[in-house]
Short mmCIF file of C-alpha atoms in Angstrom, two decimals:
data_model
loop_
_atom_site.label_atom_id
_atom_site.label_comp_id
_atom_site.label_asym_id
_atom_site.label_seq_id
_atom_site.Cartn_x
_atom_site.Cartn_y
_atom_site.Cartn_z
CA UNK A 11 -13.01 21.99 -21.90
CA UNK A 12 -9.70 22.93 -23.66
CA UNK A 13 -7.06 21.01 -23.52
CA UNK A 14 -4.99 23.85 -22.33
CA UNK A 15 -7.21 23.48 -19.24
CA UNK A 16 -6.83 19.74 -19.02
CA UNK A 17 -2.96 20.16 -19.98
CA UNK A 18 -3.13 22.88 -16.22
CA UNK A 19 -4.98 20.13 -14.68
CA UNK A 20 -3.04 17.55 -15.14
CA UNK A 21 0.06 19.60 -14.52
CA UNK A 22 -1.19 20.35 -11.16
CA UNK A 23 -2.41 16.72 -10.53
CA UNK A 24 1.76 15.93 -11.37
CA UNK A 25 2.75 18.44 -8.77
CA UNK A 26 0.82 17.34 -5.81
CA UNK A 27 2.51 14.50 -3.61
CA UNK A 28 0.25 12.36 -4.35
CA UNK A 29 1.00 9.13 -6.08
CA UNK A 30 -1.67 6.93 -7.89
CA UNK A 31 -2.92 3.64 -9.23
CA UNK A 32 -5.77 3.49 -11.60
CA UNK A 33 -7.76 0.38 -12.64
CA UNK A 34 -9.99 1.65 -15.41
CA UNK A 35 -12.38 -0.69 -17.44
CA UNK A 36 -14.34 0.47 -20.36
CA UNK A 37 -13.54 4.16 -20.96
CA UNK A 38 -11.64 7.23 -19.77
CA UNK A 39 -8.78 6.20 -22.29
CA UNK A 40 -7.99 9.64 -22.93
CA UNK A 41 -8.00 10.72 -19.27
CA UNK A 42 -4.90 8.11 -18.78
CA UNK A 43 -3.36 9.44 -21.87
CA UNK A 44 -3.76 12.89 -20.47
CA UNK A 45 -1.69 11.84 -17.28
CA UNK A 46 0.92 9.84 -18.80
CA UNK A 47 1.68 12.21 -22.18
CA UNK A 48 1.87 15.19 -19.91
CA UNK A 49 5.72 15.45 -17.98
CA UNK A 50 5.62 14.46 -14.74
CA UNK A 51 3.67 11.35 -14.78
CA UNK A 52 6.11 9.12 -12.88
CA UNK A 53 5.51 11.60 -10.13
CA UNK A 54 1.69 10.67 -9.82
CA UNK A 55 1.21 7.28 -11.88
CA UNK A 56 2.94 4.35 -10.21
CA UNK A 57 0.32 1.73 -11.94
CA UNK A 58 -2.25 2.09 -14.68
CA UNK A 59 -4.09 -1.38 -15.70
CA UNK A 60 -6.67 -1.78 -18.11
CA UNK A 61 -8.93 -4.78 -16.96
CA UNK A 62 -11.11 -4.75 -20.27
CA UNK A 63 -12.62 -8.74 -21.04
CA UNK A 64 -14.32 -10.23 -18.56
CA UNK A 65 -11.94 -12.67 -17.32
CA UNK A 66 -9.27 -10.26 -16.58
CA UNK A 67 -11.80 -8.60 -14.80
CA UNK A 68 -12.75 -11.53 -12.48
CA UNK A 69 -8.75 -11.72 -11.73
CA UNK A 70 -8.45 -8.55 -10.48
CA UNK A 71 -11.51 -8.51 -8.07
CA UNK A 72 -10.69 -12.20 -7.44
CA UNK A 73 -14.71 -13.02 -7.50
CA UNK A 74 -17.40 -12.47 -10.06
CA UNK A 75 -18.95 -9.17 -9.41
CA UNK A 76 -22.92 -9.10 -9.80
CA UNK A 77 -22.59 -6.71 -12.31
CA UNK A 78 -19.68 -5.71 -14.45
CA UNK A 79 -20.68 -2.25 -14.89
CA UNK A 80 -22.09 -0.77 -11.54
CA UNK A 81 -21.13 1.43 -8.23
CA UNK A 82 -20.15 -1.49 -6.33
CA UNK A 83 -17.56 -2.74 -9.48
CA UNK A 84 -15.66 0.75 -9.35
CA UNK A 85 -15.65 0.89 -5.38
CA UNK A 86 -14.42 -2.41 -5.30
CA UNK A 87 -11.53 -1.79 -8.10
CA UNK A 88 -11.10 1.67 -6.30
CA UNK A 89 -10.28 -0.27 -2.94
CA UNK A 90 -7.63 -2.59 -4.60
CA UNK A 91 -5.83 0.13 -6.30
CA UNK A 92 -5.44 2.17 -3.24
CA UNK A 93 -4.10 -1.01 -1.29
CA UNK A 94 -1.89 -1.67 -4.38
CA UNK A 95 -0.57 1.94 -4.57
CA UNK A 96 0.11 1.66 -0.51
CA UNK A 97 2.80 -1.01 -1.70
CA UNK A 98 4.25 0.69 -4.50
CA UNK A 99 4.86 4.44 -3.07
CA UNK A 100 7.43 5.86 -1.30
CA UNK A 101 6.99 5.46 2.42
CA UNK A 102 4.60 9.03 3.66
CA UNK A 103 3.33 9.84 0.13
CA UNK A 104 -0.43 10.32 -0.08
CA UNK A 105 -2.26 7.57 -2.18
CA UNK A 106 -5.03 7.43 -4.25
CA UNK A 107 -6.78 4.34 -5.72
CA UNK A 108 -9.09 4.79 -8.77
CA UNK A 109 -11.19 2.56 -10.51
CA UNK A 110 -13.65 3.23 -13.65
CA UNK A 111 -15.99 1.04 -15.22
CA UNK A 112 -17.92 1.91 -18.11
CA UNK A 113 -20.43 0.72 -20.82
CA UNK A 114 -20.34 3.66 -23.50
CA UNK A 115 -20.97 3.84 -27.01
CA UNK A 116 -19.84 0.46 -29.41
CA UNK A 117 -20.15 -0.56 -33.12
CA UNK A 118 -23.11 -2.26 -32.03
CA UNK A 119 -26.38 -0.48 -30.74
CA UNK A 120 -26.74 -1.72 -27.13
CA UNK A 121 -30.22 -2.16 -25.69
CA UNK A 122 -29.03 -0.39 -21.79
CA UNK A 123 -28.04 2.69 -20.78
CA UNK A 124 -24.51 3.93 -21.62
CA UNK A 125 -22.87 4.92 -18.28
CA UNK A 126 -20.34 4.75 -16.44
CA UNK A 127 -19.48 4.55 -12.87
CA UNK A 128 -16.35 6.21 -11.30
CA UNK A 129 -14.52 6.07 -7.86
CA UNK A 130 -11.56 7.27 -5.58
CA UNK A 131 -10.19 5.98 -2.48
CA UNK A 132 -7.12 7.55 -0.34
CA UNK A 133 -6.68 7.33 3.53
CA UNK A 134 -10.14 8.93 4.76
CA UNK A 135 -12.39 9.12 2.05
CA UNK A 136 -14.19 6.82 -0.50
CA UNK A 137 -15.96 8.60 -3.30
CA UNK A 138 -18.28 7.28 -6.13
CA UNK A 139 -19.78 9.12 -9.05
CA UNK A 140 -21.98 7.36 -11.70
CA UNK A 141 -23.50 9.44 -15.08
CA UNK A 142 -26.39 8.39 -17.75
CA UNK A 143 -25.23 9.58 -21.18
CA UNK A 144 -27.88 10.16 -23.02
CA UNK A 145 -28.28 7.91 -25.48
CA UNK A 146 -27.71 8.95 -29.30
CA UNK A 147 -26.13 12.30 -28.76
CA UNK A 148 -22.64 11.06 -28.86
CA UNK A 149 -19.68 9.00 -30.79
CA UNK A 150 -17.41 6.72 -29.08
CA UNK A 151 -14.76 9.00 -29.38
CA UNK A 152 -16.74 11.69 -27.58
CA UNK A 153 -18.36 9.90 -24.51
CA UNK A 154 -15.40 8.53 -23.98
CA UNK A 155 -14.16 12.41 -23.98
CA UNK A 156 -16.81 13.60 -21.26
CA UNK A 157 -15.95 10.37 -19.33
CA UNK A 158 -12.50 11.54 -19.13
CA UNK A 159 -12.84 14.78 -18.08
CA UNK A 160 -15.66 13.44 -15.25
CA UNK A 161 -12.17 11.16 -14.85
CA UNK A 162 -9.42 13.93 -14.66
CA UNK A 163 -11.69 16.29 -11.91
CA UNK A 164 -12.24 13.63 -9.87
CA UNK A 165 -8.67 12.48 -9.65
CA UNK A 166 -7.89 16.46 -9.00
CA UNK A 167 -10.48 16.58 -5.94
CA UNK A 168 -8.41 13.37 -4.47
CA UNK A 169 -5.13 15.09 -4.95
CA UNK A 170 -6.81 18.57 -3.45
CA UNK A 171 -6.77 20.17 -6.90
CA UNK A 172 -8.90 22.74 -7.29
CA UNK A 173 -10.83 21.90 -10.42
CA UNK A 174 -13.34 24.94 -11.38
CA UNK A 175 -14.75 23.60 -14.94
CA UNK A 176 -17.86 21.36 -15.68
CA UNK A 177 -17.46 18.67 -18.36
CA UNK A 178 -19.76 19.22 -20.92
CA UNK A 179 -22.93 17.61 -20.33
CA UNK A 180 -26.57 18.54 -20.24
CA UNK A 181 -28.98 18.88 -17.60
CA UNK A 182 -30.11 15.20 -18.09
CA UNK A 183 -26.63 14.04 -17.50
CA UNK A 184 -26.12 15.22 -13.41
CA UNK A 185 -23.99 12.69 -11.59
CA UNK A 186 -24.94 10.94 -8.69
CA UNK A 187 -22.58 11.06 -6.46
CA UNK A 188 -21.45 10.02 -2.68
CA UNK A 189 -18.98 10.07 -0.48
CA UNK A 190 -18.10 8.45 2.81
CA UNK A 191 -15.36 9.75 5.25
CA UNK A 192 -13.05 8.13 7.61
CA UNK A 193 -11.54 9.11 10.79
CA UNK A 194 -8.47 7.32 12.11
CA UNK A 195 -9.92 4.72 14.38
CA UNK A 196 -12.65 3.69 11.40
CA UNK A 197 -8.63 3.21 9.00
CA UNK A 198 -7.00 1.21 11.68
CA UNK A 199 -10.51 -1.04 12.31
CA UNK A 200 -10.58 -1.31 8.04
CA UNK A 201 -6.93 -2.70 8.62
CA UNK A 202 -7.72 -4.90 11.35
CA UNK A 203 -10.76 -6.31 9.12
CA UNK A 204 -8.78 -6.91 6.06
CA UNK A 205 -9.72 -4.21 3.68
CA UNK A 206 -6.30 -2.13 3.92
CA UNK A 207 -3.42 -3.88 4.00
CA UNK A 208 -1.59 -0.87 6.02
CA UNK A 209 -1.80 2.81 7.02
CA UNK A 210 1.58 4.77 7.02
CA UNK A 211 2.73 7.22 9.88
CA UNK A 212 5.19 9.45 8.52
CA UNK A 213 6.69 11.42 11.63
CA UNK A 214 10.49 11.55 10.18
CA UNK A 215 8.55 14.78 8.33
CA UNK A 216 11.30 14.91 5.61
CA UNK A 217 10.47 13.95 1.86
CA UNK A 218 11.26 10.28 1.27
CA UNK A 219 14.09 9.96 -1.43
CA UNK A 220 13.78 6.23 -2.08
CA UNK A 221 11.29 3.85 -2.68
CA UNK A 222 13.43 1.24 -0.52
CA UNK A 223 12.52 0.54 2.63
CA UNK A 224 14.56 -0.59 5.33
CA UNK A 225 11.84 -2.41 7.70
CA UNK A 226 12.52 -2.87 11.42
CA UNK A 227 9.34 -4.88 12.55
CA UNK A 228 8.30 -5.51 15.91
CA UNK A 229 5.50 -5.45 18.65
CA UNK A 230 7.39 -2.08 20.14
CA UNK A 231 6.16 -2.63 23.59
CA UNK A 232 7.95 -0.10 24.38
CA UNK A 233 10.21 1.19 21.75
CA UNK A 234 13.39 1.46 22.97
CA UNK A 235 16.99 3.11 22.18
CA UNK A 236 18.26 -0.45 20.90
CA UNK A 237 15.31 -0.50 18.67
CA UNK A 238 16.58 3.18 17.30
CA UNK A 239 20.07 2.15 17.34
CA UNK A 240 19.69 -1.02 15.10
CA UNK A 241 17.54 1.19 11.90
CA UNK A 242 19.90 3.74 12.34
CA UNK A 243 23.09 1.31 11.71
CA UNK A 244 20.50 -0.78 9.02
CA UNK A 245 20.42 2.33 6.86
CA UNK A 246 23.80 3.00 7.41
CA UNK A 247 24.65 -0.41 5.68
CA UNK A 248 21.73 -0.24 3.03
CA UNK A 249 20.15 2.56 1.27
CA UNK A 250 16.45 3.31 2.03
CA UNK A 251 13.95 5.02 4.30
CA UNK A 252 13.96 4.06 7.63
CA UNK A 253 10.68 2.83 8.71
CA UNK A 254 9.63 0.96 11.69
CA UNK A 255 7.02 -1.73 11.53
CA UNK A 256 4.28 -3.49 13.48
CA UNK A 257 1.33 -5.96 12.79
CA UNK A 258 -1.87 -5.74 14.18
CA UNK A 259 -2.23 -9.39 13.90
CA UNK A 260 -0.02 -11.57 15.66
CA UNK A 261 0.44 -15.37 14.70
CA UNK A 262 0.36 -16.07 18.42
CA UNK A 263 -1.52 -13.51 19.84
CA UNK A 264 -4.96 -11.63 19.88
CA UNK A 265 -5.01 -8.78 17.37
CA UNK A 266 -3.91 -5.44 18.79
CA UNK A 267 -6.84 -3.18 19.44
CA UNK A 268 -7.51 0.00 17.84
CA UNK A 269 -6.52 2.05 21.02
CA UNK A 270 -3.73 -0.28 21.71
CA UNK A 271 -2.31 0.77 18.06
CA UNK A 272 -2.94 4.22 18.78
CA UNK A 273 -1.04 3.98 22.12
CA UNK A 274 2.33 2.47 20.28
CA UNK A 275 1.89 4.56 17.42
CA UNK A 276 2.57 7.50 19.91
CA UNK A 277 5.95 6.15 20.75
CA UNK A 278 6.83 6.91 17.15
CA UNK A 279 5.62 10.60 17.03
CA UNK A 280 7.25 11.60 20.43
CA UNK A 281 10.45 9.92 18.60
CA UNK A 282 9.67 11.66 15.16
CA UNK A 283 9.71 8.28 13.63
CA UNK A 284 8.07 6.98 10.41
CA UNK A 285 5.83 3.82 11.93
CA UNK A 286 3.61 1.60 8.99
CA UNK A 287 0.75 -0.51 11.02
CA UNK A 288 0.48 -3.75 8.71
CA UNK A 289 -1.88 -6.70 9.22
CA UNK A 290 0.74 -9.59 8.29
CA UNK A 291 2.84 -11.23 11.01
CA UNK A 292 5.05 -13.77 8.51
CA UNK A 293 7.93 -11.97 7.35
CA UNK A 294 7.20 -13.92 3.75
CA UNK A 295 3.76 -11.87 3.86
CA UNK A 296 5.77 -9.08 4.99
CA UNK A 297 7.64 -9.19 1.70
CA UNK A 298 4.71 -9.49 -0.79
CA UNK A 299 3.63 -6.16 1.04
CA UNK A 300 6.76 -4.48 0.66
CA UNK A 301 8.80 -5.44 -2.41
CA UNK A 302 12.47 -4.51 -2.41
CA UNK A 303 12.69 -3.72 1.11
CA UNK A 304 15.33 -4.68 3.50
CA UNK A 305 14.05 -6.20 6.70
CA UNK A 306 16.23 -5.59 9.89
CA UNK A 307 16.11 -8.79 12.19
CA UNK A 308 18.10 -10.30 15.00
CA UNK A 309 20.03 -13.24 14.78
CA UNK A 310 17.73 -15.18 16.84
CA UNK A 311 14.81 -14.39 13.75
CA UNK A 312 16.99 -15.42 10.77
CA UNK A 313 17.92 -18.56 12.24
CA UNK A 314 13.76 -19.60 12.50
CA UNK A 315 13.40 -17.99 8.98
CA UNK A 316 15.87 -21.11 8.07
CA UNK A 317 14.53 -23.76 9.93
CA UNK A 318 12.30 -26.38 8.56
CA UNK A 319 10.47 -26.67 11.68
CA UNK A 320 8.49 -23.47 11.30
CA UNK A 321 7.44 -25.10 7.63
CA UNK A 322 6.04 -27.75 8.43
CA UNK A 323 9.12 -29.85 8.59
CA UNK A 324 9.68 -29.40 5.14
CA UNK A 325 13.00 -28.05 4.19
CA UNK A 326 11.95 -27.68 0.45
CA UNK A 327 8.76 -25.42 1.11
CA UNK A 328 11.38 -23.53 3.80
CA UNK A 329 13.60 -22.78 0.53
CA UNK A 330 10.98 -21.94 -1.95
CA UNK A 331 9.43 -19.50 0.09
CA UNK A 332 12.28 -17.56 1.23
CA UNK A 333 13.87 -17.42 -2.49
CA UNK A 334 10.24 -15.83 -3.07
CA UNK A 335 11.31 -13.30 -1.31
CA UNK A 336 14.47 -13.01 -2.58
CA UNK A 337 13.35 -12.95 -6.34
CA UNK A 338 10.96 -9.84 -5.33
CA UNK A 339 13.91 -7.96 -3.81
CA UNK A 340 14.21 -8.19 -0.66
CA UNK A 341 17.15 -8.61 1.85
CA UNK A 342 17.33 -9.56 5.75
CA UNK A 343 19.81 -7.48 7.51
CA UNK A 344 21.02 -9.44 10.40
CA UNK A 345 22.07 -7.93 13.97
CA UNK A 346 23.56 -9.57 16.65
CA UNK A 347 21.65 -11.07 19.55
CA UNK A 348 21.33 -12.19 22.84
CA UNK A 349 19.97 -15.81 23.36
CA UNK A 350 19.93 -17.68 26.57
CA UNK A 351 23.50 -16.00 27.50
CA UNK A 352 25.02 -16.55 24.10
CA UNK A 353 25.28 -13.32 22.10
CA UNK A 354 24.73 -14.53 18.10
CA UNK A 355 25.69 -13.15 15.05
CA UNK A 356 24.80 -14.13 11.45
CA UNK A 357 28.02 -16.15 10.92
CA UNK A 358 26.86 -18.44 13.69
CA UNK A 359 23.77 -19.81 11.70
CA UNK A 360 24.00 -22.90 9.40
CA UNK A 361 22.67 -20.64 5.98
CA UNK A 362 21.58 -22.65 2.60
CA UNK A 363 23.72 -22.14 -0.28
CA UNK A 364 20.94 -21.20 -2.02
CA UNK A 365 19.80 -18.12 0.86
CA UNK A 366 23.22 -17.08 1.49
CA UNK A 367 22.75 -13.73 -0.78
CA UNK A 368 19.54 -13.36 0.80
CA UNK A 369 20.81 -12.24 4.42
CA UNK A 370 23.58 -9.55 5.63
CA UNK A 371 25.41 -9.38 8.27
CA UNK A 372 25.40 -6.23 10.87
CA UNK A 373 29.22 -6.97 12.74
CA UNK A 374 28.92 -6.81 16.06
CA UNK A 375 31.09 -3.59 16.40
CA UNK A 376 28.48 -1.85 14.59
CA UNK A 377 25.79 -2.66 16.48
CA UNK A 378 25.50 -4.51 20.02
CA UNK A 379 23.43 -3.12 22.73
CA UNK A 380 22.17 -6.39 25.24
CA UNK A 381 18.49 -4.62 25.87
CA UNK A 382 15.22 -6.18 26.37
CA UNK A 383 11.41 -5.56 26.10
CA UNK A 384 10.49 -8.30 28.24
CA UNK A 385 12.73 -6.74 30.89
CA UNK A 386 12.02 -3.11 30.40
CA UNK A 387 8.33 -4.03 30.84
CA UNK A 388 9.63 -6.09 34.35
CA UNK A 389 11.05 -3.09 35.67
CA UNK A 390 8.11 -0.84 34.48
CA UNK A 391 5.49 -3.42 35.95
CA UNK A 392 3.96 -3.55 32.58
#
């Protein structure tokens, strides 16, 4: 292929709103120099890692895969980019995770096959593609080439590129490929198992200008006007994309069925809402899963985020873990609330030194609206 056809390509990869994370192992080097020497990378690439000895391997699958090179390997690294690009993109973006692992061409003869295995995953599809080279026909430089381009068009199919050329192969060297589709109930069961850490619901329908979140979580049963009210003044005080939150599993609780997510869900789209489903219920967890986000909490909240009770007693492990969150940039914007009569506000609480920066007050003339779930659901017989 020319590379004024792999230049189009990867200009029209850039232009989709797509955004990416690619774990590649063992080949395809050109294919990521391709999409970040071409402008308008940082619109697709938000993480490219190249997992090449065996031990940095092992780390990122967090086991010891069976075999290095094989289907399962580039599924598997496929998975974790897609859950790693989920936590890196702006809030409504389409994802794509890509892995590629490869055993091509070396300065040593090897005594197997030289292949390669290849694989996408975004919100309702998982594809895998594996190729024999034949042996002996090529350099390094050159399977590494075809490997590429095999790369680049399957990359283009995730982003709903058309991509009409055939890397150059022979007849010997037909891919294998498959592909396995999702509907929405299969994504939200994949969340509730553990294998997603989210799925996004983007019902503001306007572009997302900011990577910044500003996270109202809850159970939402029902969403309410004071639930509206708070994000609304939240992103008033701090810049980012309003997004509401809810776990599927609670700390306390069952886990949330699949048609029980589906029924809050719809809250959000009558509301025209962005909603994320999550599987973490501790707000530290929370954090890990969305770096740099503000989290908008009531007052009743921040004060059990600062007491040593909920840590085992430990006021040390209490500190540690909430400057964790801190030092990956996040903030807790704190609202005013209602407990047993008393209506609190962040000044109220007893705040470590060392957490004071960490939390930000909503005043109470900014926000204050006395409304409850518990009660709602009393009057609704719910």
């Amino acid at each position: 292929m020319a590379d004024g056809r792999i230049r189009a390509l990867v200009e029209a990869i850039h232009a989709t709103p797509t955004q990416a994370v690619l774990y590649l192992s063992g080949g395809a080097s050109q294919a990521l120099g391709y999409l970040m020497s071409i402008p308008g990378a940082s619109n697709t690439v938000l993480e490219a890692i190249v997992p090449y000895s065996r031990t940095s391997m092992i780390q990122l699958l967090s086991k010891i895969p069976t075999q290095f090179v094989s289907k399962q390997t580039a599924e598997d690294m496929a998975l974790l980019a897609y859950n790693r690009a989920l936590k890196l993109s702006k809030p409504g973006l389409s994802v794509v995770g890509v892995g590629f692992t490869g055993s091509l061409a070396s300065t040593r003869p090897k005594q197997g096959d030289h292949r390669f295995y290849f694989s996408t995953r975004t919100s309702d599809r998982l594809w895998v593609s594996s190729v024999t080279l034949s042996k002996g026909l090529r350099t390094r430089e050159q399977e590494d080439k075809v490997s590429s381009h095999f790369l680049l068009k399957a990359i283009a199919d995730a982003c709903k590129v058309s991509a009409t050329f055939h890397p150059d192969v022979n007849e010997t060297e037909v891919p294998d490929e498959c592909e396995k589709l999702f509907d929405e109930d299969e994504e939200l069961q994949q969340l509730l198992n553990g294998e997603i850490c989210m799925k996004v619901y983007p019902f503001s329908g306007h572009a997302p200008n900011s990577e910044r979140k500003i996270i109202l979580s809850g159970s939402f049963n029902p969403l309410h006007d004071g639930h509206l009210k708070l994000l609304e003044v939240a992103t008033r005080i701090s810049e980012g994309v309003p997004c509401f939150e809810i776990s599927a599993i609670n700390a306390d609780k069952p886990p949330l069925t699949v048609p029980q997510i589906k029924e809050r869900v719809e809250q959000f789209e009558r509301a025209g809402k962005t909603v994320i489903i999550s599987n973490q219920p501790y707000f530290y967890k929370k954090a890990e899963l969305f770096p740099g986000s503000a989290f908008v909490i009531g007052a009743d909240t921040a004060a059990r985020l600062v007491n040593p009770k909920y840590y085992g007693g430990d006021h040390n492990k209490m500190l540690e873990i909430l400057i964790g969150c801190k030092e990956i940039g996040c903030t807790f914007l704190v609202g005013g609330r209602n407990v047993d009569g008393l209506f609190q506000v962040l000044e109220d609480l007893d705040i470590p030194p060392e957490l004071q920066d960490l939390f930000i007050s909503i005043p109470e003339e900014k926000f204050r609206m006395d409304i409850s779930s518990t009660e709602i659901r009393r009057k609704l017989g719910m």
